[in-house]
């Protein structure tokens, strides 16, 4: 009972921190949208979405792989730290090159090129926050992890408040502020990252630290890191495309104003989706890796109960969105964004679908079954891109919203199929071992 009470307190603390972070994001979006207007805000939001979509290439699944390898190997996972540094350097340079190349060759000359270039440090800040949060998660220092993950939304809110003195700030000015903030966040994370890659991680749940190192022959190279991390990296790279493609295509197919409207609706959904992310990615993920390797009955119990609880929670959130959305959106963002209400009424179908797919997908984050989740996300991403490209020219932002609902449904079905598939494989292996 004590363990459950402690877990409930930790989840509650993370939930409060997530709610505060979501509120910061929401207030920032509201302040900027009111000041800038739909066109300028749309230009900025689509540029930020583009960089955010590319940012997961930096690190390319390394944080998720570290959770897995520490969950399985415990203290001996230190052997992966040195090749991980080379892997981070290579993938980060690749991500930065992609952003710069697109800005210089593919972006229009309406301020988008400048915005993309000054937002390049966003890639570094996202990587730094993820790496440091991972260290705190492995150490069960969830309070520090929550504070660390509020650095970016908190600093952006301060920037939005400071910009209140500027009448009608341009998308380029706001992008410049975001870029500067991101650079400072990345620099401030250097001490913790240095400690982490020096092996100074205080693991919890694995007994006292062993002073004996793994033999030299067992030391992996960067190729081994790639072999282990690629599935997590592909998933991390696909998700922003899956989630952000509507805003980007609306910019190029309908204009900045439509992109701005949809970006507001997406900001609301982003805040909602932090709920399952808090439970499964911030709190449970490291534990699920450990339970899958060392306590399968506990893993299965958490999985089954989690599916039911998350679906019911998603239904409740959808109901709240339908009831409160038509009142809150004009109040917070202004009458110019009334169109956002119609978009949210369509997107209100998504929370129970997303909450359930998140809980079901937790079974595909463990052991060697991540590839099934990658397949599901790949199919859903293709559906999201194709669906948006087909319906946006005719139906605009509402078409994009329905395409998003369809893509979320495909993701859920693909995740369900993946879980069933790997369960059959696992059972066949168990029967073979007994035979």
XYZ file of C-alpha atoms in Angstrom:
435
model
C 0.000 0.000 0.000
C 2.884 2.327 0.765
C 4.313 1.781 -2.724
C 0.953 2.577 -4.348
C 0.553 5.683 -2.185
C 4.038 6.852 -3.108
C 3.328 6.218 -6.789
C 0.037 8.144 -6.552
C 1.794 11.078 -4.905
C 4.480 11.104 -7.599
C 1.927 10.979 -10.420
C -0.056 13.745 -8.716
C 3.051 15.907 -8.441
C 3.909 15.284 -12.069
C 0.311 15.994 -13.007
C 0.372 19.344 -11.232
C 3.688 20.210 -12.891
C 2.324 19.157 -16.279
C -0.814 21.221 -15.733
C 1.309 24.247 -14.859
C 3.447 23.674 -17.957
C 0.353 23.289 -20.123
C -1.092 26.477 -18.658
C 2.142 28.296 -19.494
C 1.959 27.051 -23.087
C -1.696 28.032 -23.309
C -1.116 31.531 -21.937
C 1.857 32.031 -24.244
C -0.201 31.020 -27.270
C -3.051 33.278 -26.186
C -0.829 36.337 -25.646
C 1.008 35.900 -28.932
C -2.141 35.142 -30.948
C -3.925 38.226 -29.586
C -0.969 40.516 -30.238
C 0.143 39.222 -33.610
C -3.104 38.436 -35.399
C -3.826 35.293 -37.458
C -1.434 36.030 -40.354
C 1.701 36.886 -38.368
C 0.959 34.205 -35.796
C 0.420 31.640 -38.534
C 3.807 32.439 -40.102
C 5.559 32.056 -36.742
C 3.613 28.965 -35.650
C 4.227 27.114 -38.920
C 7.961 27.923 -38.749
C 8.147 26.670 -35.157
C 6.199 23.557 -36.146
C 8.693 22.863 -38.928
C 11.705 23.082 -36.612
C 9.908 21.080 -33.912
C 9.165 18.419 -36.507
C 12.872 18.087 -37.338
C 14.196 18.391 -33.750
C 13.787 14.674 -32.821
C 16.474 13.797 -35.368
C 18.945 15.120 -32.768
C 19.596 12.208 -30.448
C 17.365 10.001 -32.614
C 15.754 7.873 -29.929
C 18.760 7.798 -27.617
C 16.842 8.869 -24.483
C 14.299 6.070 -24.964
C 17.061 3.557 -25.590
C 18.853 4.658 -22.417
C 15.693 3.971 -20.407
C 15.575 0.488 -21.882
C 19.245 -0.371 -21.425
C 19.403 0.982 -17.867
C 16.206 -0.905 -17.059
C 17.746 -4.169 -18.266
C 21.464 -3.786 -17.414
C 21.373 -1.485 -14.414
C 24.800 -0.115 -13.504
C 26.493 -1.969 -16.356
C 24.664 0.294 -18.833
C 27.444 2.830 -18.248
C 29.305 1.066 -21.044
C 26.937 2.717 -23.550
C 27.734 6.307 -22.523
C 30.875 6.912 -24.593
C 29.438 5.736 -27.946
C 26.239 7.625 -27.107
C 28.160 10.908 -27.109
C 29.408 10.305 -30.659
C 25.890 9.281 -31.698
C 24.413 12.505 -30.287
C 26.995 14.645 -32.067
C 26.358 13.002 -35.446
C 22.572 13.097 -35.245
C 22.471 16.667 -33.924
C 24.627 17.942 -36.767
C 22.326 16.135 -39.196
C 19.216 17.747 -37.666
C 20.738 21.232 -37.772
C 21.772 20.692 -41.391
C 18.219 19.695 -42.363
C 16.720 22.867 -40.824
C 19.299 25.151 -42.472
C 19.002 23.389 -45.834
C 15.214 23.735 -45.867
C 15.397 27.373 -44.796
C 17.836 28.233 -47.591
C 16.334 26.159 -50.400
C 12.658 25.454 -49.749
C 11.221 28.156 -47.478
C 9.388 31.135 -49.012
C 10.837 34.651 -48.753
C 7.961 36.038 -46.661
C 9.879 35.969 -43.380
C 9.723 32.202 -43.077
C 13.384 31.762 -44.076
C 14.596 34.155 -41.374
C 12.290 32.593 -38.771
C 13.551 29.097 -39.522
C 17.194 30.115 -39.272
C 16.849 31.898 -35.927
C 14.796 28.995 -34.547
C 17.663 26.538 -35.152
C 18.633 26.562 -31.410
C 15.231 25.006 -30.656
C 16.763 21.714 -31.824
C 19.503 22.031 -29.190
C 17.124 22.996 -26.377
C 14.759 20.085 -27.029
C 17.683 17.648 -27.015
C 19.194 19.148 -23.846
C 15.925 19.095 -21.898
C 15.235 15.493 -22.938
C 18.702 14.304 -21.931
C 18.633 16.015 -18.534
C 15.063 14.868 -17.864
C 16.150 11.335 -18.664
C 18.904 11.558 -16.042
C 16.435 12.726 -13.405
C 13.960 10.010 -14.409
C 16.580 7.274 -13.974
C 17.386 8.715 -10.547
C 13.681 8.844 -9.563
C 14.085 12.605 -9.050
C 10.705 13.371 -10.555
C 10.417 16.781 -8.948
C 13.637 17.954 -10.591
C 12.522 16.381 -13.854
C 9.232 18.279 -13.749
C 10.996 21.565 -13.052
C 13.459 20.920 -15.860
C 10.674 20.320 -18.347
C 8.996 23.583 -17.362
C 12.065 25.640 -18.281
C 11.150 26.046 -21.964
C 7.421 26.864 -21.533
C 8.191 29.135 -18.562
C 10.838 31.126 -20.398
C 8.640 31.421 -23.481
C 5.810 32.767 -21.360
C 8.146 35.396 -19.922
C 9.151 36.349 -23.465
C 5.502 36.664 -24.508
C 4.825 38.919 -21.517
C 7.866 41.049 -22.364
C 6.603 41.395 -25.949
C 3.424 43.055 -24.667
C 5.312 46.353 -24.891
C 5.756 45.824 -28.656
C 2.670 46.769 -30.705
C 1.840 44.031 -33.242
C 5.151 42.078 -32.999
C 6.171 40.332 -36.216
C 6.653 36.599 -36.585
C 10.363 37.209 -37.165
C 10.756 39.068 -33.845
C 8.983 36.358 -31.887
C 11.076 33.684 -33.617
C 14.232 35.592 -32.672
C 13.136 35.631 -29.018
C 12.379 31.903 -29.077
C 15.761 31.180 -30.648
C 17.615 33.160 -27.975
C 15.674 31.425 -25.196
C 16.437 28.019 -26.678
C 20.160 28.764 -26.844
C 20.206 29.789 -23.178
C 18.301 26.653 -22.163
C 20.768 24.440 -24.034
C 23.782 26.156 -22.459
C 22.317 25.915 -18.952
C 21.923 22.132 -19.342
C 25.627 21.517 -20.030
C 26.649 20.755 -16.386
C 24.000 18.060 -15.966
C 24.767 16.544 -19.375
C 28.476 16.464 -18.545
C 27.720 14.666 -15.285
C 25.459 12.179 -17.028
C 27.994 11.225 -19.688
C 30.667 10.913 -17.027
C 28.584 8.118 -15.499
C 27.394 10.181 -12.529
C 23.881 8.741 -12.447
C 22.439 7.618 -9.102
C 20.249 4.730 -10.224
C 17.351 3.737 -7.990
C 16.122 0.152 -7.743
C 19.332 -1.671 -8.685
C 21.155 -1.926 -5.389
C 24.505 -0.306 -4.606
C 26.708 0.875 -7.438
C 29.173 -1.719 -8.708
C 32.704 -0.460 -9.075
C 33.635 -3.164 -11.564
C 33.413 -2.089 -15.164
C 32.252 -4.221 -18.048
C 35.131 -5.889 -19.886
C 36.600 -4.025 -22.847
C 35.251 -6.591 -25.323
C 31.729 -5.742 -24.216
C 32.133 -2.038 -24.906
C 29.832 -1.169 -27.832
C 30.548 1.202 -30.691
C 28.369 3.855 -32.301
C 27.052 1.250 -34.740
C 25.715 -0.769 -31.832
C 23.980 2.329 -30.467
C 22.360 2.883 -33.855
C 21.254 -0.749 -34.003
C 19.570 -0.450 -30.610
C 18.181 3.095 -30.892
C 16.944 3.300 -34.476
C 13.394 2.123 -33.741
C 12.962 4.697 -30.967
C 14.492 7.331 -33.247
C 12.224 6.550 -36.174
C 9.194 6.750 -33.908
C 10.379 10.052 -32.417
C 10.999 11.446 -35.913
C 7.632 10.297 -37.263
C 5.502 11.614 -34.414
C 6.053 15.364 -35.055
C 5.257 14.811 -38.747
C 2.110 12.941 -37.740
C 1.097 15.695 -35.308
C 2.321 18.904 -36.998
C 1.755 18.196 -40.701
C -1.702 19.798 -40.712
C -0.364 23.185 -39.618
C 2.477 23.109 -42.144
C 0.311 22.022 -45.097
C -2.344 24.588 -44.198
C 0.339 27.294 -44.472
C 1.461 26.193 -47.916
C -1.988 25.215 -49.296
C -4.303 27.765 -47.631
C -2.148 30.542 -46.156
C -0.774 31.792 -42.847
C -4.173 32.737 -41.410
C -5.536 29.190 -41.702
C -2.313 27.821 -40.254
C -2.639 30.222 -37.320
C -6.194 29.087 -36.563
C -5.231 25.443 -36.642
C -2.105 26.071 -34.563
C -4.287 27.438 -31.751
C -6.484 24.325 -31.810
C -3.386 22.144 -31.877
C -1.983 24.005 -28.870
C -5.113 23.078 -26.911
C -4.766 19.429 -27.962
C -1.065 19.483 -27.076
C -1.965 20.543 -23.541
C -4.533 17.731 -23.325
C -2.107 15.109 -24.609
C 0.311 15.992 -21.839
C -1.937 13.993 -19.501
C -1.112 10.514 -20.876
C 2.449 11.650 -21.620
C 2.927 12.539 -17.964
C 1.731 9.172 -16.757
C 3.457 6.944 -19.282
C 6.539 8.838 -20.453
C 7.534 10.820 -17.373
C 6.567 8.379 -14.623
C 5.956 4.828 -15.832
C 8.269 4.349 -18.786
C 11.479 3.543 -16.953
C 9.552 1.305 -14.554
C 7.837 -0.517 -17.429
C 11.220 -1.398 -18.923
C 12.332 -2.786 -15.564
C 9.091 -4.691 -14.918
C 9.059 -6.168 -18.431
C 12.542 -7.564 -17.829
C 12.216 -8.608 -14.168
C 8.526 -8.610 -13.057
C 6.178 -9.573 -15.910
C 3.026 -10.086 -13.751
C 3.287 -6.521 -12.462
C 3.870 -5.228 -15.990
C 0.759 -7.018 -17.278
C -1.375 -5.770 -14.367
C -0.385 -2.144 -14.961
C -0.986 -2.577 -18.700
C -4.513 -3.973 -18.354
C -5.724 -1.498 -15.747
C -4.067 1.358 -17.593
C -6.009 0.714 -20.798
C -9.380 0.958 -19.059
C -8.457 3.975 -16.955
C -6.962 5.942 -19.850
C -9.927 5.368 -22.164
C -12.393 6.550 -19.512
C -10.212 9.561 -18.744
C -10.083 10.417 -22.447
C -13.892 10.355 -22.661
C -14.122 12.736 -19.708
C -11.618 15.130 -21.289
C -13.532 15.092 -24.591
C -16.760 15.943 -22.794
C -15.051 18.853 -21.007
C -13.626 20.114 -24.306
C -17.050 20.099 -25.981
C -18.672 21.900 -23.042
C -15.965 24.489 -22.337
C -14.383 25.065 -25.759
C -17.089 27.327 -27.263
C -16.913 29.563 -24.192
C -13.192 29.595 -23.489
C -11.725 30.105 -26.972
C -13.318 33.510 -27.723
C -12.675 34.598 -24.133
C -8.977 33.708 -24.182
C -7.951 34.268 -27.791
C -10.483 36.851 -28.969
C -13.335 36.880 -31.448
C -10.920 36.777 -34.393
C -10.257 33.135 -33.495
C -13.900 31.999 -33.365
C -13.101 29.538 -36.163
C -10.946 27.602 -33.690
C -14.112 26.434 -31.895
C -15.322 24.513 -34.948
C -11.896 22.880 -35.341
C -11.859 21.828 -31.677
C -15.328 20.295 -31.930
C -13.929 17.901 -34.532
C -10.693 17.268 -32.651
C -12.752 16.461 -29.526
C -13.065 12.922 -30.925
C -9.316 12.432 -30.426
C -8.644 12.315 -26.631
C -10.093 8.848 -25.877
C -8.401 7.494 -29.019
C -5.036 9.036 -28.146
C -5.214 8.146 -24.430
C -5.946 4.500 -25.256
C -3.278 4.241 -27.955
C -0.727 5.693 -25.499
C -1.535 3.130 -22.821
C -1.630 0.247 -25.307
C 1.613 1.430 -26.882
C 3.376 1.116 -23.545
C 3.535 -2.640 -24.196
C 5.506 -1.918 -27.364
C 8.183 0.180 -25.685
C 9.768 -2.770 -23.941
C 12.215 -5.520 -24.809
C 12.597 -5.915 -28.607
C 9.055 -5.084 -29.722
C 9.376 -1.364 -30.422
C 9.370 -2.089 -34.148
C 5.642 -2.886 -34.013
C 4.954 0.584 -32.643
C 7.150 2.076 -35.364
C 5.096 0.276 -38.020
C 1.868 1.625 -36.504
C 3.217 5.177 -36.389
C 4.540 4.896 -39.959
C 1.128 3.873 -41.315
C -0.585 6.618 -39.299
C 1.910 9.250 -40.483
C 1.424 8.291 -44.137
C -2.331 8.497 -43.574
C -1.978 11.922 -41.907
C 0.143 13.360 -44.727
C -1.984 11.878 -47.510
C -5.267 12.734 -45.804
C -4.306 16.348 -45.169
C -2.963 16.797 -48.700
C -6.216 15.463 -50.150
C -8.790 17.293 -48.027
C -7.163 20.649 -47.185
C -7.546 22.130 -50.706
C -11.303 21.468 -50.618
C -12.221 21.714 -46.925
C -9.468 23.818 -45.348
C -8.876 23.623 -41.610
C -11.952 21.471 -40.883
C -10.690 18.963 -43.419
C -7.350 18.954 -41.629
C -9.146 18.263 -38.331
C -11.051 15.274 -39.759
C -7.833 13.969 -41.328
C -6.261 14.141 -37.861
C -9.116 12.138 -36.311
C -8.720 9.506 -39.029
C -4.950 9.337 -38.505
C -5.354 8.967 -34.717
C -7.792 6.093 -35.315
C -5.344 4.384 -37.665
C -2.608 4.788 -35.045
C -4.822 3.136 -32.417
C -5.721 0.234 -34.713
C -2.086 -0.236 -35.733
C -0.990 -0.208 -32.094
C -3.659 -2.771 -31.199
C -2.543 -5.011 -34.072
C 1.087 -4.663 -32.962
C 0.263 -5.662 -29.388
C -1.694 -8.700 -30.562
C 1.095 -9.658 -32.950
C 3.930 -9.497 -30.416
C 1.762 -11.274 -27.799
C 1.323 -14.214 -30.176
C 5.065 -14.283 -30.872
C 5.819 -14.172 -27.145
C 3.395 -16.996 -26.387
C 4.849 -19.113 -29.192
C 8.323 -18.580 -27.726
C 7.152 -19.550 -24.235
C 5.488 -22.724 -25.586
C 8.700 -23.594 -27.457
C 10.776 -23.159 -24.297
C 8.450 -25.407 -22.324
C 8.512 -27.988 -25.116
